[in-house]
mmCIF file of C-alpha atoms and ligand atoms in Angstrom:
data_model
loop_
_atom_site.group_PDB
_atom_site.id
_atom_site.type_symbol
_atom_site.label_atom_id
_atom_site.label_comp_id
_atom_site.label_asym_id
_atom_site.label_seq_id
_atom_site.Cartn_x
_atom_site.Cartn_y
_atom_site.Cartn_z
ATOM 1 C CA MET J 162 -0.014 0.008 0.025
ATOM 2 C CA ARG J 163 1.227 3.461 -0.828
ATOM 3 C CA VAL J 164 -1.041 5.259 1.539
ATOM 4 C CA ARG J 165 -0.610 5.417 5.296
ATOM 5 C CA LEU J 166 -3.594 6.622 7.404
ATOM 6 C CA ARG J 167 -2.842 8.083 10.729
ATOM 7 C CA PRO J 168 -4.987 9.980 13.317
ATOM 8 C CA ALA J 169 -5.230 13.728 12.619
ATOM 9 C CA GLU J 170 -3.225 15.880 15.084
ATOM 10 C CA LEU J 171 -3.403 19.517 16.045
ATOM 11 C CA GLY J 172 -0.299 20.093 13.729
ATOM 12 C CA ASP J 173 -2.621 19.259 10.771
ATOM 13 C CA VAL J 174 -5.047 22.165 11.408
ATOM 14 C CA ALA J 175 -3.476 24.497 8.765
ATOM 15 C CA LEU J 176 -3.580 21.846 6.186
ATOM 16 C CA LEU J 177 -7.205 20.873 6.950
ATOM 17 C CA GLU J 178 -8.092 24.631 6.694
ATOM 18 C CA LYS J 179 -6.273 24.898 3.338
ATOM 19 C CA TRP J 180 -8.084 21.778 2.004
ATOM 20 C CA ASP J 181 -11.402 23.248 3.367
ATOM 21 C CA ARG J 182 -10.880 26.196 0.981
ATOM 22 C CA ALA J 183 -9.863 24.098 -2.088
ATOM 23 C CA PRO J 184 -12.403 24.663 -4.916
ATOM 24 C CA HIS J 185 -12.632 20.887 -5.807
ATOM 25 C CA VAL J 186 -13.358 19.940 -2.123
ATOM 26 C CA ILE J 187 -15.963 22.721 -1.840
ATOM 27 C CA ALA J 188 -17.614 21.409 -4.973
ATOM 28 C CA CYS J 189 -18.007 17.932 -3.578
ATOM 29 C CA ALA J 190 -19.212 19.063 -0.132
ATOM 30 C CA THR J 191 -21.946 21.499 -0.640
ATOM 31 C CA ASP J 192 -24.664 22.572 -3.084
ATOM 32 C CA ASN J 193 -24.211 26.123 -1.971
ATOM 33 C CA PRO J 194 -22.721 28.077 -5.041
ATOM 34 C CA ASP J 195 -21.486 30.897 -2.747
ATOM 35 C CA ALA J 196 -19.635 28.583 -0.268
ATOM 36 C CA THR J 197 -16.039 29.650 0.377
ATOM 37 C CA THR J 198 -15.345 26.565 2.510
ATOM 38 C CA ALA J 199 -16.404 22.987 2.244
ATOM 39 C CA PHE J 200 -17.227 22.303 5.777
ATOM 40 C CA GLU J 201 -18.960 25.478 6.836
ATOM 41 C CA ASP J 202 -17.873 26.964 10.195
ATOM 42 C CA THR J 203 -15.832 23.962 11.149
ATOM 43 C CA ASP J 204 -13.221 24.678 13.766
ATOM 44 C CA TRP J 205 -10.608 22.094 12.914
ATOM 45 C CA ALA J 206 -8.686 22.492 16.229
ATOM 46 C CA GLU J 207 -11.991 21.814 18.100
ATOM 47 C CA GLU J 208 -12.827 18.889 15.893
ATOM 48 C CA ILE J 209 -9.353 17.235 16.476
ATOM 49 C CA THR J 210 -9.441 17.945 20.155
ATOM 50 C CA ALA J 211 -12.947 16.331 20.358
ATOM 51 C CA ALA J 212 -11.895 13.138 18.693
ATOM 52 C CA SER J 213 -13.413 10.048 20.248
ATOM 53 C CA SER J 214 -13.957 6.421 19.405
ATOM 54 C CA VAL J 215 -17.300 7.501 17.860
ATOM 55 C CA SER J 216 -15.871 10.341 15.715
ATOM 56 C CA TYR J 217 -12.457 10.961 14.530
ATOM 57 C CA TYR J 218 -10.428 12.229 11.579
ATOM 58 C CA LEU J 219 -7.574 10.486 9.691
ATOM 59 C CA ILE J 220 -4.830 12.096 7.522
ATOM 60 C CA ALA J 221 -3.650 10.101 4.513
ATOM 61 C CA GLU J 222 0.033 10.269 3.702
ATOM 62 C CA VAL J 223 1.962 9.127 0.586
ATOM 63 C CA ASP J 224 5.645 9.066 1.172
ATOM 64 C CA ALA J 225 5.105 11.053 4.360
ATOM 65 C CA ARG J 226 3.249 13.810 2.476
ATOM 66 C CA PRO J 227 -0.229 14.531 3.696
ATOM 67 C CA ILE J 228 -2.719 14.395 0.708
ATOM 68 C CA GLY J 229 -6.176 14.153 2.214
ATOM 69 C CA ALA J 230 -8.393 13.364 5.044
ATOM 70 C CA MET J 231 -11.194 11.110 6.252
ATOM 71 C CA GLN J 232 -13.760 11.266 8.957
ATOM 72 C CA VAL J 233 -15.023 8.052 10.607
ATOM 73 C CA ILE J 234 -18.057 8.137 12.768
ATOM 74 C CA ASP J 235 -20.467 5.887 14.515
ATOM 75 C CA PRO J 236 -23.543 7.686 13.206
ATOM 76 C CA GLN J 237 -25.820 6.628 15.973
ATOM 77 C CA ALA J 238 -23.482 7.488 18.840
ATOM 78 C CA GLU J 239 -21.684 10.599 17.654
ATOM 79 C CA PRO J 240 -22.763 13.622 19.572
ATOM 80 C CA THR J 241 -23.889 15.921 16.690
ATOM 81 C CA HIS J 242 -26.431 13.359 15.394
ATOM 82 C CA TYR J 243 -25.755 14.428 11.899
ATOM 83 C CA TRP J 244 -27.416 11.293 10.437
ATOM 84 C CA GLY J 245 -30.454 11.765 12.693
ATOM 85 C CA ASP J 246 -32.393 8.675 13.631
ATOM 86 C CA VAL J 247 -30.229 5.886 12.312
ATOM 87 C CA ALA J 248 -29.670 2.182 13.240
ATOM 88 C CA PRO J 249 -26.877 0.943 15.528
ATOM 89 C CA ASN J 250 -23.870 -0.946 14.265
ATOM 90 C CA LEU J 251 -23.009 1.278 11.352
ATOM 91 C CA ARG J 252 -20.032 3.420 10.500
ATOM 92 C CA ALA J 253 -20.197 6.479 8.269
ATOM 93 C CA LEU J 254 -17.207 7.604 6.284
ATOM 94 C CA ASP J 255 -16.274 10.874 4.606
ATOM 95 C CA ILE J 256 -13.208 11.381 2.423
ATOM 96 C CA TRP J 257 -11.473 14.185 0.599
ATOM 97 C CA ILE J 258 -8.188 14.377 -1.131
ATOM 98 C CA GLY J 259 -7.074 18.030 -0.617
ATOM 99 C CA GLU J 260 -4.121 18.071 -2.896
ATOM 100 C CA PRO J 261 -5.319 18.583 -6.481
ATOM 101 C CA ASP J 262 -2.312 16.790 -8.041
ATOM 102 C CA MET J 263 -2.967 13.534 -5.960
ATOM 103 C CA LEU J 264 -6.560 13.237 -7.415
ATOM 104 C CA ALA J 265 -7.373 10.227 -9.657
ATOM 105 C CA ARG J 266 -4.200 8.208 -8.966
ATOM 106 C CA GLY J 267 -5.752 5.507 -6.926
ATOM 107 C CA TYR J 268 -4.967 6.906 -3.524
ATOM 108 C CA GLY J 269 -8.698 7.481 -2.725
ATOM 109 C CA THR J 270 -9.373 3.801 -3.433
ATOM 110 C CA GLU J 271 -6.544 2.773 -1.078
ATOM 111 C CA MET J 272 -7.763 5.155 1.637
ATOM 112 C CA MET J 273 -11.308 3.798 1.513
ATOM 113 C CA THR J 274 -10.091 0.230 1.300
ATOM 114 C CA GLN J 275 -8.110 0.552 4.539
ATOM 115 C CA ALA J 276 -10.838 2.534 6.327
ATOM 116 C CA ILE J 277 -13.498 -0.005 5.321
ATOM 117 C CA ASP J 278 -11.309 -2.879 6.365
ATOM 118 C CA ASP J 279 -10.656 -1.208 9.617
ATOM 119 C CA ALA J 280 -14.398 -0.589 10.208
ATOM 120 C CA PHE J 281 -15.366 -4.178 9.502
ATOM 121 C CA ALA J 282 -12.590 -5.327 11.807
ATOM 122 C CA ASP J 283 -15.211 -4.640 14.552
ATOM 123 C CA PRO J 284 -17.421 -7.659 14.240
ATOM 124 C CA ALA J 285 -20.419 -5.649 15.381
ATOM 125 C CA VAL J 286 -20.292 -3.334 12.371
ATOM 126 C CA GLU J 287 -22.940 -4.408 9.764
ATOM 127 C CA ALA J 288 -22.562 -1.745 7.080
ATOM 128 C CA ILE J 289 -20.943 1.464 6.227
ATOM 129 C CA ILE J 290 -22.882 4.510 5.043
ATOM 130 C CA ILE J 291 -21.818 7.640 3.025
ATOM 131 C CA ASP J 292 -23.622 10.781 1.852
ATOM 132 C CA PRO J 293 -22.172 12.074 -1.394
ATOM 133 C CA LEU J 294 -24.017 14.866 -3.078
ATOM 134 C CA ALA J 295 -26.620 13.755 -5.591
ATOM 135 C CA SER J 296 -24.703 15.888 -8.157
ATOM 136 C CA ASN J 297 -21.330 14.281 -7.441
ATOM 137 C CA THR J 298 -21.529 11.457 -10.059
ATOM 138 C CA ASP J 299 -17.765 11.004 -10.174
ATOM 139 C CA ALA J 300 -17.817 10.068 -6.572
ATOM 140 C CA HIS J 301 -20.731 7.685 -7.123
ATOM 141 C CA ARG J 302 -18.744 5.754 -9.654
ATOM 142 C CA PHE J 303 -15.820 5.724 -7.197
ATOM 143 C CA TYR J 304 -18.051 4.325 -4.411
ATOM 144 C CA ALA J 305 -19.850 1.870 -6.763
ATOM 145 C CA ARG J 306 -16.421 0.217 -7.590
ATOM 146 C CA LEU J 307 -15.895 -0.297 -3.792
ATOM 147 C CA GLY J 308 -19.246 -2.141 -3.527
ATOM 148 C CA PHE J 309 -21.400 0.718 -2.287
ATOM 149 C CA ARG J 310 -25.084 0.859 -3.549
ATOM 150 C CA PRO J 311 -27.378 3.971 -3.560
ATOM 151 C CA VAL J 312 -30.094 3.463 -0.980
ATOM 152 C CA GLY J 313 -32.010 6.781 -1.125
ATOM 153 C CA ARG J 314 -31.959 10.505 -1.771
ATOM 154 C CA ARG J 315 -31.883 12.698 1.355
ATOM 155 C CA MET J 316 -31.435 16.254 2.257
ATOM 156 C CA PHE J 317 -28.762 17.081 4.847
ATOM 157 C CA GLY J 318 -29.513 20.694 5.625
ATOM 158 C CA ASP J 319 -29.581 22.377 2.168
ATOM 159 C CA ASP J 320 -27.496 19.637 0.593
ATOM 160 C CA ASP J 321 -29.217 17.111 -1.758
ATOM 161 C CA CYS J 322 -27.462 13.795 -1.159
ATOM 162 C CA LEU J 323 -27.578 10.328 -2.532
ATOM 163 C CA VAL J 324 -26.922 7.963 0.474
ATOM 164 C CA HIS J 325 -24.988 4.908 -0.278
ATOM 165 C CA ARG J 326 -24.406 1.803 1.761
ATOM 166 C CA LEU J 327 -21.915 -1.033 1.829
ATOM 167 C CA ASN J 328 -22.954 -4.220 3.692
ATOM 168 C CA ARG J 329 -20.490 -6.466 5.444
ATOM 169 C CA ILE J 330 -21.335 -9.447 3.194
ATOM 170 C CA THR J 331 -20.841 -7.482 -0.002
ATOM 171 C CA TRP J 332 -17.242 -6.421 1.257
ATOM 172 C CA LEU J 333 -16.351 -9.887 2.367
ATOM 173 C CA ASN J 334 -17.332 -11.145 -1.232
ATOM 174 C CA SER J 335 -15.527 -8.141 -2.890
ATOM 175 C CA SER J 336 -12.171 -8.405 -4.767
ATOM 176 C CA VAL J 337 -11.495 -4.830 -3.629
ATOM 177 C CA GLN J 338 -10.668 -5.534 -0.005
ATOM 178 C CA MET J 339 -7.182 -5.609 1.187
ATOM 179 C CA ALA J 340 -5.161 -8.809 0.681
ATOM 180 C CA ALA J 341 -6.163 -11.227 3.348
ATOM 181 C CA PRO J 342 -5.106 -11.766 6.918
ATOM 182 C CA PRO J 343 -3.155 -11.437 9.138
ATOM 183 C CA ARG J 344 -5.454 -8.473 10.185
ATOM 184 C CA ARG J 345 -3.660 -5.279 10.573
ATOM 185 C CA PRO J 346 -3.852 -3.455 13.940
ATOM 186 C CA ARG J 347 -6.824 -1.037 14.087
ATOM 187 C CA ILE J 348 -5.961 2.446 12.779
ATOM 188 C CA VAL J 349 -7.141 4.187 15.880
HETATM 189 C C1 LIG B 483 -13.496 11.020 -4.444
HETATM 190 C C2 LIG B 483 -12.112 10.799 -4.237
HETATM 191 C C3 LIG B 483 -11.886 10.544 -2.768
HETATM 192 C C4 LIG B 483 -11.601 9.586 -5.120
HETATM 193 O O1 LIG B 483 -10.176 9.394 -4.784
HETATM 194 P P1 LIG B 483 -9.168 9.403 -6.146
HETATM 195 O O2 LIG B 483 -7.853 9.011 -5.582
HETATM 196 O O3 LIG B 483 -9.279 10.684 -6.771
HETATM 197 O O4 LIG B 483 -9.865 8.223 -6.949
HETATM 198 P P2 LIG B 483 -9.181 6.918 -7.511
HETATM 199 O O5 LIG B 483 -8.020 7.270 -8.329
HETATM 200 O O6 LIG B 483 -8.958 5.871 -6.463
HETATM 201 O O7 LIG B 483 -10.347 6.399 -8.396
HETATM 202 C C5 LIG B 483 -10.731 7.160 -9.577
HETATM 203 C C6 LIG B 483 -12.146 7.509 -9.495
HETATM 204 O O8 LIG B 483 -12.446 8.548 -8.484
HETATM 205 C C7 LIG B 483 -13.415 9.407 -8.913
HETATM 206 N N1 LIG B 483 -12.895 10.685 -8.997
HETATM 207 C C8 LIG B 483 -11.673 11.084 -9.537
HETATM 208 N N2 LIG B 483 -11.480 12.367 -9.461
HETATM 209 C C9 LIG B 483 -12.619 12.864 -8.709
HETATM 210 C C10 LIG B 483 -13.029 14.143 -8.250
HETATM 211 N N3 LIG B 483 -12.257 15.296 -8.426
HETATM 212 N N4 LIG B 483 -14.189 14.333 -7.553
HETATM 213 C C11 LIG B 483 -14.964 13.192 -7.357
HETATM 214 N N5 LIG B 483 -14.586 11.900 -7.742
HETATM 215 C C12 LIG B 483 -13.428 11.828 -8.484
HETATM 216 C C13 LIG B 483 -13.861 8.916 -10.324
HETATM 217 O O9 LIG B 483 -14.996 8.014 -10.043
HETATM 218 C C14 LIG B 483 -12.651 8.145 -10.789
HETATM 219 O O10 LIG B 483 -13.084 7.111 -11.624
HETATM 220 P P3 LIG B 483 -13.126 7.361 -13.178
HETATM 221 O O11 LIG B 483 -11.819 6.884 -13.814
HETATM 222 O O12 LIG B 483 -14.258 6.508 -13.621
HETATM 223 O O13 LIG B 483 -13.468 8.779 -13.474
HETATM 224 C C15 LIG B 483 -11.260 12.019 -4.678
HETATM 225 O O14 LIG B 483 -11.355 12.271 -6.052
HETATM 226 C C16 LIG B 483 -11.705 13.317 -3.931
HETATM 227 O O15 LIG B 483 -11.281 13.444 -2.839
HETATM 228 N N6 LIG B 483 -12.350 14.113 -4.593
HETATM 229 C C17 LIG B 483 -12.848 15.416 -4.121
HETATM 230 C C18 LIG B 483 -13.650 15.206 -2.919
HETATM 231 C C19 LIG B 483 -14.915 14.274 -3.062
HETATM 232 O O16 LIG B 483 -15.562 14.252 -4.050
HETATM 233 N N7 LIG B 483 -15.048 13.461 -2.119
HETATM 234 C C20 LIG B 483 -16.153 12.576 -1.962
HETATM 235 C C21 LIG B 483 -17.196 13.254 -1.194
HETATM 236 S S1 LIG B 483 -18.617 12.196 -0.977
#
């Protein structure tokens, strides 16, 4: 694997703020044409400090260069209740490669593969859900190749999203998952 995922640290705040302002990240994160940041009003230092087992951020590095980030949450247990009334035993992921020159080179697939593998390392986790914008058809193709299937259109605030889901059984039968045991240690 070329990508290393590690927990986000306070030293990553400037980078997360830079990626938050990147036009290609804004375009994937919100339907608001006037948005100047992808994750409106997010205080990255606060987010990182508040990390817990039910909500945390990961930084992806290639040859020690940070290229993007992920958020992993337990959508039922995390404190903001972003997903509303949702079943237990799920994980929700978000992913963004902030460095434009690192897009479409297979790194996103590696990031997702590692994070999915890590989520399903917990035997209680039944499925993983994601909420790409309905308009982000490039991302839909990306998720479909990982085994995610659309399960319904849903508004999150003003954002029109197409929720996708990956069931454990689909992942186990998939050829995309990481090459076999022994199981890596959990990322966080
Ligand atoms: C979506 C994303 C994580 C994919 O990672 P990646 O390393 O670029 O993609 P990979 O090289 O592993 O796979 C290529 C696929 O990613 C998707 N992709 C590539 N560039 C993309 C972009 N700028 N935006 C959205 N999806 C993109 C396409 O489906 C592409 O497949 P294609 O050859 O059929 O066009 C990455 O492109 C990204 O961070 N995009 C901007 C943020 C975003 O859209 N995040 C998803 C929010 S739900």
